[in-house]
Coordinates of C-alpha atoms in Angstrom, one line a residue:
M766 CA 85.5 126.0 -43.2
D767 CA 87.4 125.5 -39.9
D768 CA 85.4 123.4 -37.5
S769 CA 86.6 125.4 -34.6
R770 CA 84.5 128.3 -35.8
L771 CA 81.2 126.3 -35.6
L772 CA 78.8 126.7 -32.7
S773 CA 77.5 123.5 -31.3
L774 CA 73.8 123.1 -30.2
D775 CA 74.9 122.8 -26.6
S776 CA 76.9 126.0 -26.7
L777 CA 73.8 127.7 -28.1
G778 CA 71.8 126.6 -25.1
L779 CA 69.5 124.3 -27.1
G780 CA 70.6 121.1 -25.4
G781 CA 70.5 117.6 -26.7
A782 CA 66.9 117.0 -26.0
L783 CA 65.6 119.9 -28.0
T784 CA 64.9 119.6 -31.7
T785 CA 66.4 122.1 -34.1
P786 CA 67.1 122.1 -37.8
S787 CA 70.4 120.5 -38.9
L788 CA 72.9 122.7 -40.6
S789 CA 72.0 121.2 -44.0
D790 CA 68.3 121.8 -43.4
T791 CA 68.9 125.4 -42.3
S792 CA 70.7 126.2 -45.5
S793 CA 67.9 124.8 -47.6
A794 CA 65.3 126.6 -45.5
F795 CA 66.6 129.9 -47.0
I796 CA 67.0 128.5 -50.5
T797 CA 63.4 127.1 -50.7
S798 CA 61.7 130.0 -49.0
P799 CA 59.0 132.0 -50.8
D800 CA 59.7 134.6 -53.4
P801 CA 62.3 137.2 -52.3
V802 CA 60.8 140.2 -50.5
D803 CA 60.4 143.4 -52.6
V804 CA 63.1 145.7 -51.5
S805 CA 61.9 148.8 -53.2
S806 CA 60.1 150.1 -50.1
P807 CA 62.3 148.8 -47.2
H808 CA 64.9 151.3 -45.9
L809 CA 68.2 150.5 -44.2
V810 CA 68.2 151.3 -40.5
H811 CA 71.7 150.1 -39.7
Q812 CA 74.6 148.2 -41.2
G813 CA 77.1 146.5 -39.0
N814 CA 79.8 143.9 -39.3
G815 CA 78.3 141.2 -41.4
T816 CA 74.6 142.1 -40.8
A817 CA 72.2 144.8 -41.6
I818 CA 68.8 145.8 -40.3
Y819 CA 66.0 146.9 -42.7
R820 CA 62.5 148.1 -41.9
L821 CA 59.4 147.7 -44.0
N822 CA 56.4 149.3 -42.2
N823 CA 55.9 147.2 -39.1
T824 CA 58.2 144.4 -40.2
G825 CA 62.0 144.2 -39.7
F826 CA 64.6 142.1 -41.4
K827 CA 68.0 141.1 -39.9
V828 CA 70.0 140.3 -43.0
I829 CA 73.2 138.4 -43.3
L830 CA 75.3 140.3 -45.9
N831 CA 76.6 137.2 -47.5
A832 CA 74.8 135.2 -50.2
N833 CA 76.7 132.1 -49.0
P834 CA 76.7 132.5 -45.2
S835 CA 78.8 130.4 -42.9
E836 CA 77.3 127.7 -40.8
E837 CA 77.9 129.9 -37.7
Q838 CA 76.0 132.8 -39.1
I839 CA 73.1 130.5 -40.0
H840 CA 73.2 129.0 -36.5
K841 CA 72.9 132.5 -35.0
I842 CA 69.9 133.5 -37.0
L843 CA 68.1 130.3 -36.4
H844 CA 69.0 130.3 -32.7
E845 CA 67.3 133.7 -32.4
Q846 CA 64.2 132.4 -34.1
Y847 CA 64.2 129.4 -31.8
I848 CA 64.5 131.5 -28.7
S849 CA 61.7 133.7 -29.8
N850 CA 59.4 130.7 -30.4
F851 CA 60.5 129.1 -27.2
L852 CA 59.6 132.0 -24.9
P853 CA 55.9 132.4 -24.1
W854 CA 53.9 134.7 -26.4
S855 CA 53.2 137.1 -23.5
C856 CA 56.9 137.6 -23.0
C857 CA 58.2 141.0 -24.3
K858 CA 60.8 139.8 -26.7
R859 CA 61.5 140.2 -30.4
Q860 CA 58.8 138.3 -32.2
V861 CA 60.4 136.4 -35.0
I862 CA 58.1 135.6 -38.0
D863 CA 60.3 133.4 -40.1
A864 CA 63.7 132.7 -41.6
T865 CA 63.6 133.9 -45.2
R866 CA 65.6 135.6 -47.9
F867 CA 66.0 139.3 -48.4
N868 CA 67.2 140.3 -51.9
S869 CA 69.0 136.9 -52.2
W870 CA 70.5 137.3 -48.7
P871 CA 69.5 135.0 -45.8
A872 CA 67.5 137.0 -43.3
L873 CA 65.4 136.9 -40.1
K874 CA 62.0 138.4 -40.5
F875 CA 60.5 139.8 -37.3
K876 CA 57.7 142.1 -36.1
W877 CA 59.1 145.6 -35.5
A878 CA 58.8 146.6 -31.9
S879 CA 57.5 150.2 -31.4
G880 CA 59.2 152.5 -28.9
T881 CA 62.6 153.8 -28.3
T882 CA 65.8 152.2 -27.0
L883 CA 66.7 152.7 -23.3
K884 CA 69.9 154.3 -24.6
E885 CA 67.9 157.0 -26.5
W886 CA 65.3 157.4 -23.8
L887 CA 67.6 158.1 -20.9
P888 CA 69.0 161.5 -21.9
K889 CA 65.5 162.8 -22.4
A890 CA 64.2 161.3 -19.1
R891 CA 67.2 162.7 -17.2
G892 CA 66.8 166.2 -18.5
A893 CA 66.6 169.4 -16.5
H894 CA 63.9 167.9 -14.2
V895 CA 64.3 164.3 -13.2
D896 CA 61.1 162.5 -12.4
L897 CA 62.0 159.7 -10.0
N898 CA 58.6 158.0 -10.5
L899 CA 59.2 157.9 -14.2
L900 CA 62.6 156.2 -13.7
V901 CA 61.2 153.7 -11.3
R902 CA 58.4 152.8 -13.7
A903 CA 61.1 152.2 -16.5
A904 CA 63.2 150.1 -14.2
M905 CA 60.1 148.0 -13.3
A906 CA 59.5 147.3 -16.9
V907 CA 63.1 146.1 -17.5
S908 CA 63.0 143.9 -14.4
K909 CA 59.6 142.5 -15.3
T910 CA 60.8 141.4 -18.8
L911 CA 63.9 139.8 -17.3
S912 CA 61.8 138.0 -14.8
D913 CA 59.6 136.7 -17.6
F914 CA 62.7 135.5 -19.5
H915 CA 63.9 133.6 -16.4
D916 CA 60.5 132.1 -15.8
G917 CA 60.7 130.8 -19.3
S918 CA 64.1 129.2 -18.5
V919 CA 66.0 131.7 -20.7
V920 CA 68.9 133.9 -19.5
Y921 CA 69.8 137.1 -21.3
P922 CA 73.5 137.9 -21.3
C923 CA 73.3 140.8 -23.6
L924 CA 71.3 143.1 -21.2
V925 CA 72.5 146.5 -22.4
P926 CA 70.5 149.8 -23.1
E927 CA 70.8 149.3 -26.9
N928 CA 68.9 146.0 -26.7
I929 CA 66.0 147.3 -24.6
I930 CA 63.0 149.0 -26.2
L931 CA 60.7 151.1 -23.9
A932 CA 57.1 151.8 -25.0
M933 CA 54.0 153.0 -23.2
F934 CA 51.0 150.6 -22.9
E935 CA 47.9 151.6 -20.9
G936 CA 49.8 154.2 -18.9
E937 CA 52.7 151.9 -18.0
Y938 CA 56.1 151.2 -19.5
I939 CA 56.8 147.8 -21.2
A940 CA 60.4 146.8 -22.0
T941 CA 61.1 144.6 -25.0
F942 CA 64.4 142.7 -25.4
I943 CA 65.2 142.7 -29.1
D944 CA 68.5 140.9 -29.7
L945 CA 68.0 137.2 -28.8
S946 CA 71.2 135.9 -30.5
S947 CA 73.0 135.5 -27.2
A948 CA 70.1 134.3 -25.1
L949 CA 70.5 130.8 -23.6
I950 CA 68.1 128.1 -22.4
D951 CA 68.3 126.1 -19.2
R952 CA 71.4 128.0 -17.9
S953 CA 70.2 128.9 -14.4
D954 CA 73.8 129.2 -13.4
L955 CA 74.0 132.4 -15.4
K956 CA 71.0 134.1 -13.7
E957 CA 73.4 135.7 -11.2
A958 CA 75.2 137.4 -14.0
D959 CA 71.9 138.6 -15.4
L960 CA 71.0 140.2 -12.1
K961 CA 74.4 142.0 -11.9
N962 CA 73.8 143.3 -15.4
L963 CA 70.4 144.5 -14.2
G964 CA 72.1 146.4 -11.4
L965 CA 74.3 148.1 -14.0
I966 CA 71.3 149.0 -16.0
F967 CA 69.6 150.5 -12.9
N968 CA 72.7 152.4 -12.0
Q969 CA 72.6 154.0 -15.4
I970 CA 68.8 154.7 -15.2
F971 CA 68.9 156.3 -11.7
Q972 CA 72.3 157.9 -11.8
G973 CA 73.1 158.4 -15.5
E974 CA 76.8 158.0 -15.0
Y975 CA 77.7 156.0 -18.1
G976 CA 75.4 156.8 -21.0
A977 CA 76.9 160.1 -22.1
K978 CA 80.5 158.8 -22.0
E979 CA 79.6 155.7 -24.0
Q980 CA 77.6 157.5 -26.7
G981 CA 80.3 160.1 -27.4
G982 CA 82.2 159.8 -30.7
E983 CA 80.1 157.1 -32.3
G984 CA 77.9 159.4 -34.3
K985 CA 74.8 157.1 -33.9
E986 CA 72.6 159.2 -31.7
N987 CA 69.9 159.4 -34.4
M988 CA 70.1 155.8 -35.3
E989 CA 66.8 153.9 -35.1
H990 CA 66.9 151.4 -32.3
H991 CA 66.9 148.0 -34.0
G992 CA 70.3 148.8 -35.5
Q993 CA 72.0 149.6 -32.3
E994 CA 72.1 146.0 -31.1
E995 CA 75.0 145.3 -33.6
S996 CA 76.8 148.6 -32.9
K997 CA 79.5 147.3 -30.6
D998 CA 80.9 144.4 -28.7
V999 CA 78.8 143.7 -25.6
D1000 CA 81.7 142.5 -23.5
D1001 CA 83.6 145.7 -24.2
H1002 CA 80.5 147.7 -23.3
R1003 CA 80.3 146.0 -19.9
R1004 CA 84.0 146.4 -19.2
K1005 CA 83.6 150.2 -19.6
R1006 CA 80.6 150.3 -17.4
G1007 CA 82.1 148.3 -14.7
K1008 CA 85.1 150.6 -14.3
Q1009 CA 82.9 153.6 -13.9
H1010 CA 80.5 152.1 -11.3
T1011 CA 79.9 154.0 -8.1
L1012 CA 76.8 154.6 -5.9
G1013 CA 76.2 158.4 -6.1
E1014 CA 74.8 160.8 -3.7
G1015 CA 71.2 161.9 -3.7
L1016 CA 69.7 158.5 -4.5
P1017 CA 67.0 157.2 -2.1
L1018 CA 68.5 154.8 0.4
Y1019 CA 65.9 152.3 -0.7
L1020 CA 67.2 152.3 -4.3
C1021 CA 70.8 152.4 -3.1
S1022 CA 70.1 149.1 -1.2
L1023 CA 68.4 147.6 -4.2
I1024 CA 71.2 148.5 -6.7
S1025 CA 74.0 147.6 -4.3
A1026 CA 72.4 144.2 -3.6
L1027 CA 72.3 143.5 -7.4
L1028 CA 75.9 144.6 -8.0
D1029 CA 77.4 143.0 -4.9
N1030 CA 76.0 139.4 -4.7
S1031 CA 79.1 137.9 -3.1
T1032 CA 78.9 139.7 0.3
S1033 CA 79.2 137.4 3.4
S1034 CA 76.0 138.8 4.8
K1035 CA 74.1 137.4 1.8
V1036 CA 71.9 140.5 1.6
S1037 CA 71.4 140.1 -2.2
Y1038 CA 68.9 139.1 -4.8
D1039 CA 68.4 135.7 -6.4
S1040 CA 65.3 136.5 -8.4
A1041 CA 64.4 139.2 -11.0
K1042 CA 60.8 138.9 -9.9
D1043 CA 61.8 140.0 -6.4
V1044 CA 63.5 143.1 -7.9
F1045 CA 60.3 143.9 -9.8
L1046 CA 58.1 143.5 -6.7
D1047 CA 60.4 145.7 -4.7
L1048 CA 60.3 148.5 -7.3
K1049 CA 56.5 148.1 -7.5
T1050 CA 56.3 148.5 -3.7
M1051 CA 58.3 151.8 -3.9
A1052 CA 56.2 153.1 -6.9
E1053 CA 52.9 152.4 -5.1
S1054 CA 53.9 153.4 -1.6
A1055 CA 52.8 156.7 0.0
N1056 CA 55.3 156.1 2.8
G1057 CA 57.9 158.9 2.6
C1058 CA 60.6 156.7 4.3
L1059 CA 61.0 154.7 1.2
R1060 CA 62.1 157.8 -0.7
K1061 CA 64.4 159.1 2.0
C1062 CA 67.6 160.3 0.4
E1063 CA 69.7 161.4 3.3
F1064 CA 70.6 159.5 6.5
D1065 CA 70.7 161.2 9.9
E1066 CA 73.7 161.3 12.2
S1067 CA 72.5 158.1 14.1
T1068 CA 72.4 156.1 10.8
A1069 CA 75.9 157.4 9.9
R1070 CA 77.1 156.1 13.2
S1071 CA 75.3 152.8 12.5
R1072 CA 72.8 153.3 15.3
L1073 CA 69.3 152.0 14.6
R1074 CA 66.5 154.3 15.6
L1075 CA 63.0 152.7 16.0
R1076 CA 60.3 155.3 16.3
E1077 CA 57.8 154.9 19.2
G1078 CA 54.3 153.7 18.5
M1079 CA 55.2 151.6 15.4
F1080 CA 52.0 150.0 14.2
Y1081 CA 51.8 147.1 11.7
G1082 CA 49.0 144.7 10.7
R1083 CA 45.9 144.7 13.0
Q1084 CA 43.6 145.7 10.1
V1085 CA 40.7 143.6 11.5
Q1086 CA 41.2 144.9 15.1
T1087 CA 41.5 148.5 13.9
S1088 CA 38.3 148.2 11.9
M1089 CA 36.4 146.8 14.9
L1090 CA 37.6 149.7 17.1
L1091 CA 36.8 152.3 14.4
N1092 CA 33.3 150.9 14.0
L1093 CA 32.6 151.2 17.7
F1094 CA 34.0 154.7 17.6
Q1095 CA 31.6 155.6 14.7
S1096 CA 28.6 154.1 16.5
S1097 CA 29.0 155.4 20.0
V1098 CA 31.1 158.6 19.6
V1099 CA 30.1 160.0 16.2
L1100 CA 26.5 158.9 16.0
G1101 CA 25.9 159.4 19.7
N1102 CA 24.2 156.0 20.2
Q1103 CA 24.2 154.2 23.6
P1104 CA 27.7 154.2 25.2
L1105 CA 29.7 151.1 24.2
M1106 CA 32.7 149.3 25.7
A1107 CA 35.7 147.8 23.9
M1108 CA 37.9 145.4 25.8
I1109 CA 41.3 144.9 24.2
S1110 CA 43.2 141.8 25.5
G1111 CA 46.6 140.4 24.7
Y1112 CA 49.9 139.3 26.0
P1113 CA 52.2 142.1 27.4
G1114 CA 54.0 143.9 24.6
T1115 CA 51.6 142.9 21.8
G1116 CA 50.6 146.5 21.1
K1117 CA 47.3 146.9 22.8
S1118 CA 47.9 150.6 23.7
T1119 CA 49.3 151.3 20.2
L1120 CA 46.0 150.0 18.8
V1121 CA 44.1 152.5 20.9
N1122 CA 46.3 155.3 19.5
Q1123 CA 44.8 154.7 16.1
I1124 CA 41.5 156.4 17.1
K1125 CA 43.2 159.5 18.6
K1126 CA 43.5 161.2 15.2
P1127 CA 39.8 160.7 14.2
L1128 CA 38.8 161.8 17.7
A1129 CA 40.9 165.0 17.4
D1130 CA 39.4 165.7 14.0
L1131 CA 36.0 165.8 15.8
N1132 CA 37.4 168.1 18.5
G1133 CA 36.9 165.1 20.8
C1134 CA 38.4 164.5 24.3
L1135 CA 40.5 161.6 25.5
I1136 CA 40.8 160.8 29.2
E1137 CA 43.6 158.3 29.8
G1138 CA 44.3 156.3 33.0
K1139 CA 46.7 153.4 33.7
F1140 CA 46.6 151.1 36.6
D1141 CA 49.8 150.0 38.2
K1142 CA 50.5 146.8 40.2
H1143 CA 52.4 148.8 42.8
A1144 CA 50.1 151.9 43.1
R1145 CA 46.7 152.5 44.6
P1146 CA 44.2 151.5 42.0
D1147 CA 41.4 153.6 43.5
A1148 CA 43.1 156.9 42.6
V1149 CA 43.6 156.1 38.9
L1150 CA 40.3 157.4 37.6
A1151 CA 40.6 160.6 39.6
S1152 CA 44.2 161.1 38.5
A1153 CA 43.2 160.6 34.8
L1154 CA 40.5 163.3 35.1
N1155 CA 42.9 165.6 37.0
S1156 CA 45.4 165.3 34.2
F1157 CA 42.8 166.0 31.6
F1158 CA 41.6 169.2 33.3
G1159 CA 45.2 170.2 34.0
N1160 CA 45.9 170.0 30.2
I1161 CA 43.0 172.3 29.3
I1162 CA 43.3 174.9 32.0
D1163 CA 44.8 177.4 29.6
S1164 CA 42.4 176.6 26.8
D1165 CA 39.9 179.4 26.1
T1166 CA 38.3 178.1 22.9
G1167 CA 34.6 178.4 22.5
I1168 CA 34.2 174.7 22.8
M1169 CA 35.9 174.6 26.1
V1170 CA 34.0 177.6 27.4
S1171 CA 30.7 175.8 26.6
M1172 CA 32.0 172.7 28.3
K1173 CA 32.9 174.7 31.4
W1174 CA 29.3 176.0 31.6
R1175 CA 27.8 172.6 31.2
I1176 CA 30.0 171.2 34.0
H1177 CA 29.2 174.1 36.2
D1178 CA 25.5 173.4 35.7
A1179 CA 25.9 169.7 36.2
I1180 CA 28.0 169.6 39.4
G1181 CA 28.1 173.1 40.7
S1182 CA 31.2 175.0 41.8
G1183 CA 30.8 175.1 45.6
S1184 CA 33.8 174.6 47.8
N1185 CA 32.2 171.5 49.4
N1186 CA 32.0 169.7 46.1
V1187 CA 33.1 166.1 46.7
L1188 CA 34.9 166.0 43.3
F1189 CA 37.2 168.9 44.1
E1190 CA 39.1 167.0 46.8
I1191 CA 40.1 164.2 44.4
I1192 CA 40.2 166.3 41.2
P1193 CA 41.8 169.6 42.3
N1194 CA 42.5 170.7 38.7
L1195 CA 38.8 170.7 38.0
Q1196 CA 38.2 173.3 40.7
K1197 CA 41.2 175.4 39.3
W1198 CA 39.8 175.2 35.8
L1199 CA 36.3 176.2 36.8
G1200 CA 37.8 179.1 38.8
D1201 CA 40.4 180.1 36.2
G1202 CA 43.3 179.1 38.4
T1203 CA 46.5 177.2 37.8
A1204 CA 47.1 173.5 37.7
A1205 CA 47.1 171.8 41.1
T1206 CA 50.1 169.8 42.1
E1207 CA 49.1 168.4 45.5
N1208 CA 48.7 164.6 45.9
L1209 CA 45.3 163.2 45.1
S1210 CA 43.1 161.6 47.6
P1211 CA 41.9 158.1 46.8
I1212 CA 38.2 157.6 46.0
P1213 CA 36.3 157.0 49.2
S1214 CA 35.7 153.3 49.7
A1215 CA 32.7 151.4 50.9
K1216 CA 33.5 152.4 54.5
G1217 CA 31.5 155.6 53.9
I1218 CA 28.8 154.1 51.8
G1219 CA 26.7 157.2 51.5
L1220 CA 29.7 159.3 50.3
S1221 CA 30.7 156.6 47.9
H1222 CA 27.3 156.6 46.2
R1223 CA 27.3 160.4 46.0
L1224 CA 30.8 160.4 44.5
N1225 CA 29.8 157.8 41.9
F1226 CA 26.8 159.9 41.0
M1227 CA 29.0 163.0 40.6
F1228 CA 31.4 161.1 38.4
C1229 CA 28.6 160.2 36.0
K1230 CA 27.3 163.8 36.0
L1231 CA 30.8 165.1 35.2
I1232 CA 31.3 162.6 32.3
G1233 CA 27.8 163.4 31.0
A1234 CA 28.7 167.1 31.0
I1235 CA 32.0 166.6 29.1
A1236 CA 30.7 164.2 26.4
C1237 CA 28.5 165.8 23.8
K1238 CA 28.2 166.0 20.0
A1239 CA 30.5 169.0 19.8
H1240 CA 33.3 167.1 21.5
P1241 CA 32.7 163.4 22.0
L1242 CA 34.6 161.6 24.8
I1243 CA 36.7 158.4 25.0
L1244 CA 37.7 157.0 28.4
F1245 CA 40.8 154.8 28.0
M1246 CA 41.8 152.7 31.0
D1247 CA 44.9 150.6 30.6
D1248 CA 46.0 147.5 32.6
L1249 CA 42.5 146.8 33.9
Q1250 CA 43.7 143.5 35.3
W1251 CA 44.9 145.6 38.3
A1252 CA 41.7 147.7 38.6
D1253 CA 39.8 147.9 41.9
E1254 CA 36.1 147.1 42.2
T1255 CA 35.1 150.6 43.0
T1256 CA 36.5 152.0 39.8
L1257 CA 34.9 149.2 37.8
D1258 CA 31.6 150.0 39.4
I1259 CA 31.9 153.7 38.4
I1260 CA 32.6 152.7 34.8
R1261 CA 29.6 150.4 34.8
M1262 CA 27.4 153.3 36.0
M1263 CA 28.7 155.6 33.3
L1264 CA 27.9 153.1 30.6
T1265 CA 24.3 152.5 31.9
D1266 CA 23.5 156.2 32.6
P1267 CA 20.7 157.2 30.1
D1268 CA 22.0 160.8 30.0
I1269 CA 25.4 160.0 28.7
H1270 CA 25.9 160.0 24.9
H1271 CA 28.8 160.3 22.5
F1272 CA 30.9 158.3 24.9
L1273 CA 33.1 155.2 24.4
V1274 CA 35.0 153.3 27.1
V1275 CA 38.1 151.4 25.9
G1276 CA 39.9 149.1 28.3
C1277 CA 43.0 147.0 27.9
Y1278 CA 44.1 144.1 30.0
R1279 CA 46.6 141.2 29.9
D1280 CA 44.7 138.1 29.1
N1281 CA 47.4 135.9 30.6
E1282 CA 46.6 137.4 34.0
V1283 CA 42.8 137.5 33.8
K1284 CA 41.2 134.1 34.3
I1285 CA 37.5 133.1 34.8
S1286 CA 37.8 133.8 38.5
H1287 CA 39.3 137.2 38.1
P1288 CA 37.1 140.2 39.4
L1289 CA 37.3 141.9 36.0
T1290 CA 35.7 138.9 34.3
A1291 CA 32.7 139.0 36.8
K1292 CA 32.3 142.8 36.4
L1293 CA 32.3 142.6 32.6
K1294 CA 29.6 139.9 32.8
T1295 CA 27.5 142.2 35.0
I1296 CA 27.9 145.0 32.5
E1297 CA 26.7 142.8 29.7
E1298 CA 23.7 141.6 31.7
Q1299 CA 22.6 145.2 32.1
G1300 CA 22.3 145.5 28.3
I1301 CA 25.6 147.2 27.5
S1302 CA 27.5 145.8 24.5
V1303 CA 31.0 144.8 25.3
T1304 CA 33.2 144.1 22.2
N1305 CA 36.2 141.9 22.9
I1306 CA 39.2 142.6 20.6
K1307 CA 42.0 140.1 20.8
I1308 CA 45.5 141.2 20.1
G1309 CA 48.0 138.4 19.2
P1310 CA 51.5 138.3 17.6
I1311 CA 52.0 140.1 14.4
E1312 CA 52.6 138.0 11.2
K1313 CA 55.9 137.5 9.5
E1314 CA 55.0 139.9 6.7
C1315 CA 54.3 142.6 9.2
V1316 CA 57.7 142.2 10.7
N1317 CA 59.2 142.3 7.2
T1318 CA 57.3 145.6 6.5
L1319 CA 58.5 147.0 9.8
L1320 CA 62.1 146.2 8.9
S1321 CA 61.8 147.5 5.4
E1322 CA 60.5 150.9 6.6
A1323 CA 62.9 151.2 9.5
L1324 CA 65.9 150.3 7.4
C1325 CA 64.8 152.0 4.2
M1326 CA 65.4 148.7 2.4
P1327 CA 63.4 146.7 -0.1
P1328 CA 61.2 144.0 1.4
S1329 CA 62.9 141.1 -0.4
L1330 CA 66.3 142.0 1.1
C1331 CA 64.8 142.2 4.6
R1332 CA 62.9 138.9 4.4
P1333 CA 65.7 136.5 5.5
L1334 CA 66.2 138.7 8.6
S1335 CA 62.5 139.2 9.3
N1336 CA 61.9 135.4 9.3
V1337 CA 64.6 134.9 11.9
V1338 CA 63.4 137.8 14.0
H1339 CA 59.8 136.6 13.9
S1340 CA 60.8 133.1 15.0
K1341 CA 63.0 134.4 17.8
T1342 CA 60.4 136.8 19.2
G1343 CA 57.2 135.0 18.6
G1344 CA 55.9 138.0 16.7
I1345 CA 55.4 140.0 20.0
M1346 CA 55.9 143.6 19.0
L1347 CA 57.8 144.6 22.1
F1348 CA 60.2 141.7 21.8
V1349 CA 60.7 142.4 18.1
L1350 CA 61.8 146.0 18.8
R1351 CA 64.0 144.9 21.7
F1352 CA 65.6 142.1 19.6
L1353 CA 66.4 144.5 16.7
A1354 CA 68.0 147.0 19.2
S1355 CA 70.1 144.2 20.7
L1356 CA 71.3 143.1 17.2
N1357 CA 72.4 146.7 16.5
D1358 CA 74.2 146.9 19.9
D1359 CA 76.0 143.6 19.2
G1360 CA 77.1 144.7 15.8
D1361 CA 75.1 142.1 13.9
L1362 CA 73.0 144.8 12.2
W1363 CA 75.0 147.8 10.9
F1364 CA 74.9 150.5 8.2
S1365 CA 77.5 150.3 5.4
M1366 CA 78.6 153.7 4.3
S1367 CA 80.2 152.3 1.1
S1368 CA 77.0 150.5 0.0
R1369 CA 74.7 153.1 1.6
R1370 CA 72.5 150.3 3.0
W1371 CA 72.0 148.3 6.2
M1372 CA 73.7 144.9 6.4
Y1373 CA 73.2 142.0 8.8
N1374 CA 75.0 138.8 9.8
L1375 CA 72.3 136.2 9.3
E1376 CA 74.3 133.3 10.6
E1377 CA 75.3 135.0 13.8
I1378 CA 71.7 136.1 14.4
K1379 CA 70.4 132.6 13.9
Q1380 CA 72.6 131.6 16.9
K1381 CA 71.1 134.1 19.2
E1382 CA 69.2 132.7 22.2
I1383 CA 65.4 133.2 22.5
H1384 CA 64.4 135.6 25.3
G1385 CA 62.9 133.8 28.3
D1386 CA 59.7 135.9 28.1
V1387 CA 59.2 134.7 24.6
V1388 CA 59.5 131.1 25.7
S1389 CA 57.0 131.8 28.5
H1390 CA 54.5 133.4 26.1
M1391 CA 54.8 130.6 23.5
T1392 CA 54.2 128.1 26.3
E1393 CA 51.1 129.9 27.5
H1394 CA 49.9 130.2 23.9
M1395 CA 50.2 126.4 23.4
K1396 CA 48.3 125.7 26.6
S1397 CA 45.4 127.9 25.5
L1398 CA 45.2 125.9 22.3

C-alpha cells in the first residue's frame, strides 16, 4: 500500500502524547473480537462508498465493506471510537460501544441515536406556518452541542445538517453529532471555521435557502438518518452552501446580527463571535425574553439612515431600589398606613426621576393621583408646591368621572369654595375646577412667607386639608418633589405638616435630591432629621452608577443585537461614562454622530469601531463625579 495514503496520528488530531492502538494492534482487534454478530435481524440503512450502516434495534454498525481493510480505513474507524471515548459522557455525540466484526467485515458498533436529522426536520418545521420559537430552540440545541465539543477540546469540521440528530428531551431539543470521523482534538485554531459553519447551519434553519436545492435529485429523502453522513462529500456541500448565502428579509434584526457575526468574522470592527457558548447564551436570551424589541423584524427610517434612537425613560438595573420604593407604596398608599417619605439621592443623571416613574403604573392601576413638582436653582422655590397643585387640577378640569366628582365634594367640604379662600390665589385652577371653569393661565403668587405669620399658618393648614381631601382609598396620592436640594424652608415645613397630620392616609411623599450638593449643614438635612424626630419614617434610597451588565442590556435592546456582540462596546462605554445613565446615553449619541456607531444595511446589524471609541476622551463631568465618589469612600 502506498504510504502517502496513510493518515498519521498527528493528522488525526490525536497528538504524540495520546495513546492509541498501533496499526498492527488495530487489525488484530478486529480479528480477535467476539463471535460475529448475527446478521439475520439487522437491516441495511444506507450503503455508501466503502461503508454501510446497519441497525439492530437500538444498536448501529458502521461497516467497512472490505474483509481486508486498508490501514487508512482502520484508522478512521478507530479514530471515531477514540473521539467518542475522549469526549465527556454528557456530550451529545455518537456513543461508540466497540470496534468489532460484522459478518466478517470490520465494523464500529455504536448506540443508535433516536430522533431525526436536521436535514429531514427542516422541511417539516418550515411548513406553511413557521414557528420562530421552534427554530430558535433547535438552533440552541446545535450551538449547545458544539459548545460542549469545544469545551472538550474537540473541533467538528463536518457540521452539516446530515450529521445532526434532533430529538426532544423534557420539552427541549437536544442535538447529537453522529459522524465523528473528521473531528479533531486540540485544534483550537479551527474553532473559527466551526463557528462559520454554525452560521451556515443557522442560515438554513431560519431562512431555509439551501436545503431544498441540495436535496433535489438524490432520491434519499426517506433515508434513515445514520446513513446520510456518508451520502456526499462535505467540502462539496459547503461550497454549494457558500455560493447561495444571503441574509434574507423578514428575519428579526437580533438573529440577523447573530448569523452575520458568525459568517463574517474578519470585519475590522471585530463585532464577531469567538465562542459557541456565547452563541448558545444569546439564543437562550432571545428564547426566554418577553421584550418585543429582540424580535423586531423591520427597521424604521432613522435606523435605515444609521441614526440611533434612544427612547426616553430607559430603565435598567435598580431592582433593589425599585423593590424598596414599591414596598413603601404598598404600605402607605395601598394599605393606608401612616404617611411615609422616601428620599432618593444620587449624582445628577443617575436616573432618580426614572426610578420614581416605576410606581406610576401601579398607582394608575389603583386610580391614584400623582402631584409632581420640580425645584429650579434659578426660579422661586416658594411657588413650586402651588404650581404642582395648579397643574394637577388643570389636568383634571375636564374629568367628570365618578371618582373625580366624589373628590370634588370632599375638597368642597374640607376647604370651602368662598372667593376669599387663601388657596385660590395661589392655585387658580382649583377654583376653576370647583366652579366648572376653564384652566387658569395667570402667573401664580408665591406662598406667603413668615412676614405674615398668621396667614402663613392658615395657608399651611389649608394645604394639609386639601391633601387630606384628595388622598383616600378610592384614589391614593403620591406627592413627588424633585431637586429638593433647592427647596425653601416654607415648602419643607408644609411637607412635614402633611406627613404628621393624623387625618391624612393613603399618602406617600417621594423626594429626590443631588447628594453631591447636600452636606450635613444643608437645610434639607436638618429638616429631614426633624421629620424623623416627629415619628415619621424616612426611607433613604441611594442611586449610584449602573453596572456593566446593565449597560450591555441597554445596548442589546437599543441596537437589537445579541448581548455577546455588544459586550466589547458596553465595557468601553461603562468605563468612559462611569455608569451614569445620562452620560451613557449622551456618549452613545455622540458615537453615532461621529460615525463610530452605524447601521450596516448589507449585514442588517449595527457595527462599531471599537479602537476609535477607546480613544475618545472622558467627559469632564464624569471625571468630576468619579473624583467625588472616591472622596466619599
